[in-house]
PDB file of C-alpha atoms and ligand atoms in Angstrom:
ATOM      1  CA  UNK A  28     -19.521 -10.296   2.335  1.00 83.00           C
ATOM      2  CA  UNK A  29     -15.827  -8.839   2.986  1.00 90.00           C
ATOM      3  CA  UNK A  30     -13.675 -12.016   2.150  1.00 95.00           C
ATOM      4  CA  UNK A  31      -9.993 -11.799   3.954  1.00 97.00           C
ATOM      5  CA  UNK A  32      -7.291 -13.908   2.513  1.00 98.00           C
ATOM      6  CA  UNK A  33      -4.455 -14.930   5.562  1.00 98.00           C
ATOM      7  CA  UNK A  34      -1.362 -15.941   3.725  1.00 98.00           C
ATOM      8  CA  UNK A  35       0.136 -17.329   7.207  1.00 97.00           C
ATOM      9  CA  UNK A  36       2.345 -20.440   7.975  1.00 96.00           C
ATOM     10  CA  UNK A  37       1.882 -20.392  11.446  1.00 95.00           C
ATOM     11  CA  UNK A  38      -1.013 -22.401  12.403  1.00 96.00           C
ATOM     12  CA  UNK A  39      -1.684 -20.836  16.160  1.00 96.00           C
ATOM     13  CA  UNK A  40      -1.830 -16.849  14.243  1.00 95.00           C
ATOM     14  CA  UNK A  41      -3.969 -17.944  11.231  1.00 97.00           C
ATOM     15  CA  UNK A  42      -6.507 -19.588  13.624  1.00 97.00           C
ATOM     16  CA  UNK A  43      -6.709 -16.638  16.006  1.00 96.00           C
ATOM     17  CA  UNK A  44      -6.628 -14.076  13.572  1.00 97.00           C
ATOM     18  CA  UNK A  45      -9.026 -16.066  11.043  1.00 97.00           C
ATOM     19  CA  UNK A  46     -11.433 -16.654  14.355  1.00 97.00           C
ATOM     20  CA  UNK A  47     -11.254 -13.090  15.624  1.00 96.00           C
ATOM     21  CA  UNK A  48     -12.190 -12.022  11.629  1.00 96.00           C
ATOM     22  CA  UNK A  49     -15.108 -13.988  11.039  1.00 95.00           C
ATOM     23  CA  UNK A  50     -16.433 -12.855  14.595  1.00 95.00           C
ATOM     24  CA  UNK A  51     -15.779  -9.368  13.631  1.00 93.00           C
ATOM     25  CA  UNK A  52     -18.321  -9.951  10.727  1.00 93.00           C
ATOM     26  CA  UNK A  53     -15.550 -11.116   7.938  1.00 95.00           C
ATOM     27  CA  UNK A  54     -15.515 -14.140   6.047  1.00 96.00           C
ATOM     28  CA  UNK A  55     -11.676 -15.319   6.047  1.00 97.00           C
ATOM     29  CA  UNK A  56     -10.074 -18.220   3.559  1.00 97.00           C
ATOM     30  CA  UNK A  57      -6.670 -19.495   4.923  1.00 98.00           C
ATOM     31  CA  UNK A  58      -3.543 -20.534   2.890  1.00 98.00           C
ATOM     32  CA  UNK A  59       0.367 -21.540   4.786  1.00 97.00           C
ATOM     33  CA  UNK A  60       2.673 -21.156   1.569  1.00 97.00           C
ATOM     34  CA  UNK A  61       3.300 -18.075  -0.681  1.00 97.00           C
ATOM     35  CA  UNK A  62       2.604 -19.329  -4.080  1.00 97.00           C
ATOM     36  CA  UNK A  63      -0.700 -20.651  -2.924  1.00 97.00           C
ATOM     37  CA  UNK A  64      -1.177 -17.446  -1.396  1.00 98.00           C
ATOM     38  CA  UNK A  65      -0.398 -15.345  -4.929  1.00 97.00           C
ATOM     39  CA  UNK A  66      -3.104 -17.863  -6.915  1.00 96.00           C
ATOM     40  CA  UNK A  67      -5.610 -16.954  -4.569  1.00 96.00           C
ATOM     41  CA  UNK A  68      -5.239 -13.085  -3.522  1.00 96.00           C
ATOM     42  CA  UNK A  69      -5.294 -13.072  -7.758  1.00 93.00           C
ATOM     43  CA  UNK A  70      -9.212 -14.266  -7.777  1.00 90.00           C
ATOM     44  CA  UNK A  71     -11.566 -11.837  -7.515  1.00 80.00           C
ATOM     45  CA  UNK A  72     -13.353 -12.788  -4.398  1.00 86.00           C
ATOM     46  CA  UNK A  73     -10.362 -11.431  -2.186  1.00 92.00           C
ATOM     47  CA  UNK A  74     -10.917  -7.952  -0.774  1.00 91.00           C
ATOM     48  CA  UNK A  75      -7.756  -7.791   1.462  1.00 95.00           C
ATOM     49  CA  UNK A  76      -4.583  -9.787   1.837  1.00 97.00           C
ATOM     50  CA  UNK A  77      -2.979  -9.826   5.260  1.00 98.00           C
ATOM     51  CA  UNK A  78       0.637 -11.266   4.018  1.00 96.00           C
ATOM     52  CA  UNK A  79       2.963 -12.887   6.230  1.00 94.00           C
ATOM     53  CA  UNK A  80       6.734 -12.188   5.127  1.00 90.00           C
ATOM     54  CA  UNK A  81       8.298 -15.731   6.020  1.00 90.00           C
ATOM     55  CA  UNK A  82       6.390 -18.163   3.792  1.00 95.00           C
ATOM     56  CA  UNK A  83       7.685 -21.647   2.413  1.00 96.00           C
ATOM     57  CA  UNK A  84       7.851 -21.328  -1.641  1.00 96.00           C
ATOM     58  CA  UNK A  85       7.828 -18.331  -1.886  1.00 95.00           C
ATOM     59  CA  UNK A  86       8.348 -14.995   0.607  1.00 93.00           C
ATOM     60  CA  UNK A  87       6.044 -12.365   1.211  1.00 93.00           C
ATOM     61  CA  UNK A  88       7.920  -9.878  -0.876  1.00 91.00           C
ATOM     62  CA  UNK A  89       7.793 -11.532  -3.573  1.00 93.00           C
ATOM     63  CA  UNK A  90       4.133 -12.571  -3.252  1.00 95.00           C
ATOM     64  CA  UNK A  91       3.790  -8.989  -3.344  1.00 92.00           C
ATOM     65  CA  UNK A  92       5.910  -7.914  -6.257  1.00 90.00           C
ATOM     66  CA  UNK A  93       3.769 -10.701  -8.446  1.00 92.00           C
ATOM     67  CA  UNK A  94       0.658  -9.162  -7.118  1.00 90.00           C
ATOM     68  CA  UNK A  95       1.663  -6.035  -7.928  1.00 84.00           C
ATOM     69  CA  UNK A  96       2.535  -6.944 -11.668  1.00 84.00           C
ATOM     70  CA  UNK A  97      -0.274  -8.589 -12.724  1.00 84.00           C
ATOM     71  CA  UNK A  98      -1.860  -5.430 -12.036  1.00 78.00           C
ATOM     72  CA  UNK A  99      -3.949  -6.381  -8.932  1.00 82.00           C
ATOM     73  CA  UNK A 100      -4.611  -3.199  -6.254  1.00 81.00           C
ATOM     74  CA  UNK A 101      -5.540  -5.294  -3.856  1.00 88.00           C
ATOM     75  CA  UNK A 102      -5.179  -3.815  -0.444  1.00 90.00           C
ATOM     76  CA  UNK A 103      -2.360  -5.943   1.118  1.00 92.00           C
ATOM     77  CA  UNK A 104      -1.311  -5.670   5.102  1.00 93.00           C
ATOM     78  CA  UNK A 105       2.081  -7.342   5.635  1.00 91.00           C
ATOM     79  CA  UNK A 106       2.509  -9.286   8.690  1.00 89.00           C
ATOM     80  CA  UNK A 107       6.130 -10.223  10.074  1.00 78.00           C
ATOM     81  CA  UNK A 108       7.980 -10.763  13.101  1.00 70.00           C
ATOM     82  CA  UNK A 109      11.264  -8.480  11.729  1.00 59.00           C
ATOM     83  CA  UNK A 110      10.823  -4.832  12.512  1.00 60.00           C
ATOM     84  CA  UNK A 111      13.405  -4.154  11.017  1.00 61.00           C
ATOM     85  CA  UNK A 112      12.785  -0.572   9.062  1.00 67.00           C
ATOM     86  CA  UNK A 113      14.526  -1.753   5.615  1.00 67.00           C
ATOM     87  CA  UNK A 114      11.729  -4.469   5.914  1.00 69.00           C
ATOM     88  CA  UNK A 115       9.293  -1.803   6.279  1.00 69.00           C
ATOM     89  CA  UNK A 116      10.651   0.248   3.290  1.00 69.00           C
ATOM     90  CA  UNK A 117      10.796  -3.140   1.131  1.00 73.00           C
ATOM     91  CA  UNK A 118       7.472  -4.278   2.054  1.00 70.00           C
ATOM     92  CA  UNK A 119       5.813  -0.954   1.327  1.00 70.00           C
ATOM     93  CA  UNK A 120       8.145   0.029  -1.909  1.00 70.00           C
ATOM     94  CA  UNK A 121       6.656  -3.407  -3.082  1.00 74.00           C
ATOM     95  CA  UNK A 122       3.400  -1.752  -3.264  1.00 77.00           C
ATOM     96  CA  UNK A 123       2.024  -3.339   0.268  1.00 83.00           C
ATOM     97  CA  UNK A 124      -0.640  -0.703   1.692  1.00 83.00           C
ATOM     98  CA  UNK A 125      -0.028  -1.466   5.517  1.00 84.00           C
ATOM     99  CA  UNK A 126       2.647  -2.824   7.855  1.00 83.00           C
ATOM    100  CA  UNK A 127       2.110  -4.500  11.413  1.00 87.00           C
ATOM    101  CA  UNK A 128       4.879  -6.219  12.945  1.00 84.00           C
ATOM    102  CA  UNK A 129       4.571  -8.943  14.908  1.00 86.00           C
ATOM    103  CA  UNK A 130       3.256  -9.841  17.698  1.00 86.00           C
ATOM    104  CA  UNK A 131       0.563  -7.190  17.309  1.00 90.00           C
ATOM    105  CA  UNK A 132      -2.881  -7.151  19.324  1.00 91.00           C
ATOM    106  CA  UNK A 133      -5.899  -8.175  17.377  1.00 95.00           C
ATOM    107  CA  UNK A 134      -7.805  -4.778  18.089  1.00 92.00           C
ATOM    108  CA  UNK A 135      -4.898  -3.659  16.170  1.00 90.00           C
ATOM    109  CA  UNK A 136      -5.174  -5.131  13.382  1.00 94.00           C
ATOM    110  CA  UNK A 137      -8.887  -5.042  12.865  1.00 95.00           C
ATOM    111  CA  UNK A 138      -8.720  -1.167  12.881  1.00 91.00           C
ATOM    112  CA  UNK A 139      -6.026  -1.393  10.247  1.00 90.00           C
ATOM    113  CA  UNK A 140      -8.274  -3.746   8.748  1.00 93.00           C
ATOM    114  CA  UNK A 141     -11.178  -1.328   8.594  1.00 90.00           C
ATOM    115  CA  UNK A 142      -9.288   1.607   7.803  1.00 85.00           C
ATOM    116  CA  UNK A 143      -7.248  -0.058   4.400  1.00 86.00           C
ATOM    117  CA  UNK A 144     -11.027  -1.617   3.578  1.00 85.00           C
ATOM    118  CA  UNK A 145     -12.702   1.899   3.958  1.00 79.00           C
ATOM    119  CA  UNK A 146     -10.024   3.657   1.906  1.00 73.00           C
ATOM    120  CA  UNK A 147     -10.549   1.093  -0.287  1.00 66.00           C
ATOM    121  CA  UNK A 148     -13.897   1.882  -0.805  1.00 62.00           C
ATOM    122  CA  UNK A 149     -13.170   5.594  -1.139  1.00 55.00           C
ATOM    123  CA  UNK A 150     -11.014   6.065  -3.260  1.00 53.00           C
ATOM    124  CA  UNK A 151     -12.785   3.731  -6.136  1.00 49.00           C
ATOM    125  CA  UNK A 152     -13.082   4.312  -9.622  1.00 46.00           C
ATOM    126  CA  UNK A 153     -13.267   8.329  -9.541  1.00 60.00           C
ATOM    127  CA  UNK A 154     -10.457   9.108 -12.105  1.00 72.00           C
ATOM    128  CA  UNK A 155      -8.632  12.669 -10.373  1.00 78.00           C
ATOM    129  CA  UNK A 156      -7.682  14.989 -12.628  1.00 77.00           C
ATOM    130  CA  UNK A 157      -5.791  18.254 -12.708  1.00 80.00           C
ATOM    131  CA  UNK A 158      -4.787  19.977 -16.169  1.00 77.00           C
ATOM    132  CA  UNK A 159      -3.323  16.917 -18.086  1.00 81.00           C
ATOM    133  CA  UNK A 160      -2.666  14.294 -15.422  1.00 86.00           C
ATOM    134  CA  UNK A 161      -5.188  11.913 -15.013  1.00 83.00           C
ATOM    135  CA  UNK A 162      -5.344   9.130 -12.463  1.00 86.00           C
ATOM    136  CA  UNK A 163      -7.451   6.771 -12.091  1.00 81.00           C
ATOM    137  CA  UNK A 164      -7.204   4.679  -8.666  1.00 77.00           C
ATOM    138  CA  UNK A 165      -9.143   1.895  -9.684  1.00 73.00           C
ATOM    139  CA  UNK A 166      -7.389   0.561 -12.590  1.00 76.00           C
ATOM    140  CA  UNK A 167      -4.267   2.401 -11.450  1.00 80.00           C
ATOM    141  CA  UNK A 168      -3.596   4.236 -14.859  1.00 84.00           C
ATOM    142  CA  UNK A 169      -1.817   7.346 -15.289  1.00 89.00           C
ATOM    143  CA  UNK A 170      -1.697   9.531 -18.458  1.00 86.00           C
ATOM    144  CA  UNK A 171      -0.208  12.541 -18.837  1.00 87.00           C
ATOM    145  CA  UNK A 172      -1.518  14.512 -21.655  1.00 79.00           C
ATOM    146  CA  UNK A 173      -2.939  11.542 -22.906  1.00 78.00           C
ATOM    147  CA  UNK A 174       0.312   9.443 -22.785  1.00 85.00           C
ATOM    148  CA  UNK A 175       0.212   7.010 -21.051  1.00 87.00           C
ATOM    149  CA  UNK A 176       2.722   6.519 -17.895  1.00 90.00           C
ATOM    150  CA  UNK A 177       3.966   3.585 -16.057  1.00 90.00           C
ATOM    151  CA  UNK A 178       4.042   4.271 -12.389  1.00 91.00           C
ATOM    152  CA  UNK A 179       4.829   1.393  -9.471  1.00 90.00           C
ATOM    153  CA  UNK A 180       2.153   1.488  -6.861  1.00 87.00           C
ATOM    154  CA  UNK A 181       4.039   3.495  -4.675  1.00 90.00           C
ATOM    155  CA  UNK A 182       4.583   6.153  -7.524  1.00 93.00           C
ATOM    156  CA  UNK A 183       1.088   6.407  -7.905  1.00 92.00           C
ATOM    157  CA  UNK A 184       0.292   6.809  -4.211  1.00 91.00           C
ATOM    158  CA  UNK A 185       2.776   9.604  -3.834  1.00 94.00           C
ATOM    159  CA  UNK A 186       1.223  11.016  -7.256  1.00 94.00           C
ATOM    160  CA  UNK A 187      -2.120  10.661  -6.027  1.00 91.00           C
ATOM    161  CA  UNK A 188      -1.679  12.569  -2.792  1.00 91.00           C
ATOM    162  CA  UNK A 189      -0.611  15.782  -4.635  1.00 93.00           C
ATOM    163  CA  UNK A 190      -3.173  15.825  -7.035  1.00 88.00           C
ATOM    164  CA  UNK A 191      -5.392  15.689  -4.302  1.00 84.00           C
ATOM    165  CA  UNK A 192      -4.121  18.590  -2.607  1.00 86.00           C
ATOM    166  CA  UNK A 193      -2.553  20.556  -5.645  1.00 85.00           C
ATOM    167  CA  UNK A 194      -0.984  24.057  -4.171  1.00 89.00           C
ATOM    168  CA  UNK A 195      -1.046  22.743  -0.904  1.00 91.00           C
ATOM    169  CA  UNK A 196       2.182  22.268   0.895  1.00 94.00           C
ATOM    170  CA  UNK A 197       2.585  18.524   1.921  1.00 94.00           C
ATOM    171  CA  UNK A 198       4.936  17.521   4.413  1.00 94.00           C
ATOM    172  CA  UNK A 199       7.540  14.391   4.941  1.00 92.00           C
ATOM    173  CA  UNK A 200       5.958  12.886   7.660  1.00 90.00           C
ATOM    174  CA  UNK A 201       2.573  13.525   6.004  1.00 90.00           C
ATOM    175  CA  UNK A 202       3.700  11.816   2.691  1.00 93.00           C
ATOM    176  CA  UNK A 203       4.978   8.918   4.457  1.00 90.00           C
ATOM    177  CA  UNK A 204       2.243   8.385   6.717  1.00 87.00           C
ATOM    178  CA  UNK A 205      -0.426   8.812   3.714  1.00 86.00           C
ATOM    179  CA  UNK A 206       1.772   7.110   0.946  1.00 89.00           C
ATOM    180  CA  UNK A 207       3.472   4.519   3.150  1.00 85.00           C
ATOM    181  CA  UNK A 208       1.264   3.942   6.263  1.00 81.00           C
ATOM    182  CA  UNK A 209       3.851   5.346   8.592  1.00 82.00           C
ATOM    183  CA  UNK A 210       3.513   6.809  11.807  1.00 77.00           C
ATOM    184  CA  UNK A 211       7.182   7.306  11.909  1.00 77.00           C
ATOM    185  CA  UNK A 212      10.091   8.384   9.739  1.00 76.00           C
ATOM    186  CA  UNK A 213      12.318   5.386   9.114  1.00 73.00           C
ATOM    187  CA  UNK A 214      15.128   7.738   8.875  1.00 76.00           C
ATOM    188  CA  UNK A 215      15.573   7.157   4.920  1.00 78.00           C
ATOM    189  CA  UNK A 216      14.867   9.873   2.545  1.00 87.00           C
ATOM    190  CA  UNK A 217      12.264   7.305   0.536  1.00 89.00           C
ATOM    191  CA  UNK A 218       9.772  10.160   0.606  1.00 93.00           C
ATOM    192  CA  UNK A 219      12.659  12.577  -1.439  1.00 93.00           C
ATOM    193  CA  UNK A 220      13.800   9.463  -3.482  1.00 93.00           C
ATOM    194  CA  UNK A 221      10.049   8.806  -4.643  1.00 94.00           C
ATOM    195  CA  UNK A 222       9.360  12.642  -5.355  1.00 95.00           C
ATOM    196  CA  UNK A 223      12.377  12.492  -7.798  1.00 95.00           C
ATOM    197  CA  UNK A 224      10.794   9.332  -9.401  1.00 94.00           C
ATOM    198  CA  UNK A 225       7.610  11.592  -9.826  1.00 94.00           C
ATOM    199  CA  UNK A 226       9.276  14.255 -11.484  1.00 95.00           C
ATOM    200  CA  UNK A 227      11.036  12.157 -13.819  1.00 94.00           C
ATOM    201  CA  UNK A 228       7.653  11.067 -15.072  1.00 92.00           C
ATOM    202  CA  UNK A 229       5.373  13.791 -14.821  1.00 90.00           C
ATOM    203  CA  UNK A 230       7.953  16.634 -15.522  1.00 87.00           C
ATOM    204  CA  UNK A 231      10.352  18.323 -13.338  1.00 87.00           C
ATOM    205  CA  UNK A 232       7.964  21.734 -12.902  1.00 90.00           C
ATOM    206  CA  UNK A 233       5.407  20.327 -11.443  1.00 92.00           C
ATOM    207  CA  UNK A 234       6.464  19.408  -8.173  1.00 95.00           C
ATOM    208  CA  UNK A 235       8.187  22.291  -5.928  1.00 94.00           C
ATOM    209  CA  UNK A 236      10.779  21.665  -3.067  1.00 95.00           C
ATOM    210  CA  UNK A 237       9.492  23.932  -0.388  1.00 94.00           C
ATOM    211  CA  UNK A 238      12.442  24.446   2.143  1.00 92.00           C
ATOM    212  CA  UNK A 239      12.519  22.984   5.821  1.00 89.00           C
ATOM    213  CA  UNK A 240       8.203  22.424   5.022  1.00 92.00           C
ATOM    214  CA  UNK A 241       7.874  19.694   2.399  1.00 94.00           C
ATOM    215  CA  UNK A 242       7.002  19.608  -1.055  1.00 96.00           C
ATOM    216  CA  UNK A 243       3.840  20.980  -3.341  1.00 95.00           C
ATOM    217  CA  UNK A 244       1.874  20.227  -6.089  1.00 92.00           C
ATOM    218  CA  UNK A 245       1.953  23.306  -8.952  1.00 89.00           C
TER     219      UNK A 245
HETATM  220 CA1   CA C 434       5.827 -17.206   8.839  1.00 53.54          CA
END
């Protein structure tokens, strides 16, 4: 069975959201405080995280970042009550997979629930290749040539969009919506910032600026 960790503090949203999960067919385990949340998304049982940004001990950020470096993919939905787009950026540079701002309508969630699950599931242990870069989604390893890169989550993401699409032209507001889950452009150039990353790792050549379209994969 799916098992969904909430990593909430607020009593009232944990029990409605951990109610409206189980009757959706989910089996949900509870935690109010971030460093309980981190031991717990760790174990292997956990197939999603929904990860509430104020938490006592530690925040949801860091949470995250933790996550994140001890290597776990875990799909991870952060839940706050700031909408504030820096928030957004920080949440999803940290390597978080979704975003939904509080207060948000259950239906809402549960289809970003499905669709982070199903992607999930799709993108699993196929390693994608084209000439000398390998990735490999599932363990989240990189090699160029054989060399082996270190790439944040968000890095890889970006990486793994173009290699899916090499030649094709990919734009901003596709990157950011594919990369960092969204539906809007927060106005910073995080999509340019990140492509610069890329190139710095996998070689300047490989990634061309196409003007006033976007960028694509040589
Ligand atoms: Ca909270």
């Amino acid at each position: 069975m799916t098992r969904i960790l909430i990593a909430e503090d607020e009593t009232r949203i944990s029990s409605f959201v951990s109610r409206g999960l189980e009757a959706a067919g989910y089996s949900t385990v509870v935690v109010d405080d971030g460093a309980e949340a981190l031991e717990r998304a760790l174990q292997d049982d956990i197939d999603l995280v929904l990860l509430d940004v104020g938490l006592p001990s530690m925040d949801g950020f860091e949470v995250l970042t933790h996550l994140r470096g001890q290597g776990s993919s875990v799909p991870v939905i952060m839940l706050t009550a700031r909408s504030s787009t820096l928030d957004t950026v920080t949440g999803l540079d940290a390597g978080a997979n979704d975003y939904v701002p509080k207060p948000f309508k259950f239906d809402e969630l549960l289809a970003r629930i499905r669709s982070r699950l199903r992607e999930n599931v799709a993108t699993g242990g196929l390693s994608i290749v084209h000439q000398d870069v390998v990735l490999d989604p599932l363990t989240r390893r990189a090699t160029v040539g054989g060399r082996e890169l270190d790439l944040s989550a968000r890095e890889f993401a970006l990486a793994e969009q173009f290699l899916r699409n090499p030649g094709q032209v990919l734009s901003r507001e596709q990157l950011l919506s594919r990369v960092w889950g969204l539906d809007f452009d927060p106005g910073s150039n995080v999509v340019d910032v990140y492509v610069r990353y890329l190139r710095g790792k996998l070689g300047a050549d490989r990634i061309t600026t196409v003007r006033g379209a976007g960028y694509r994969w040589e």
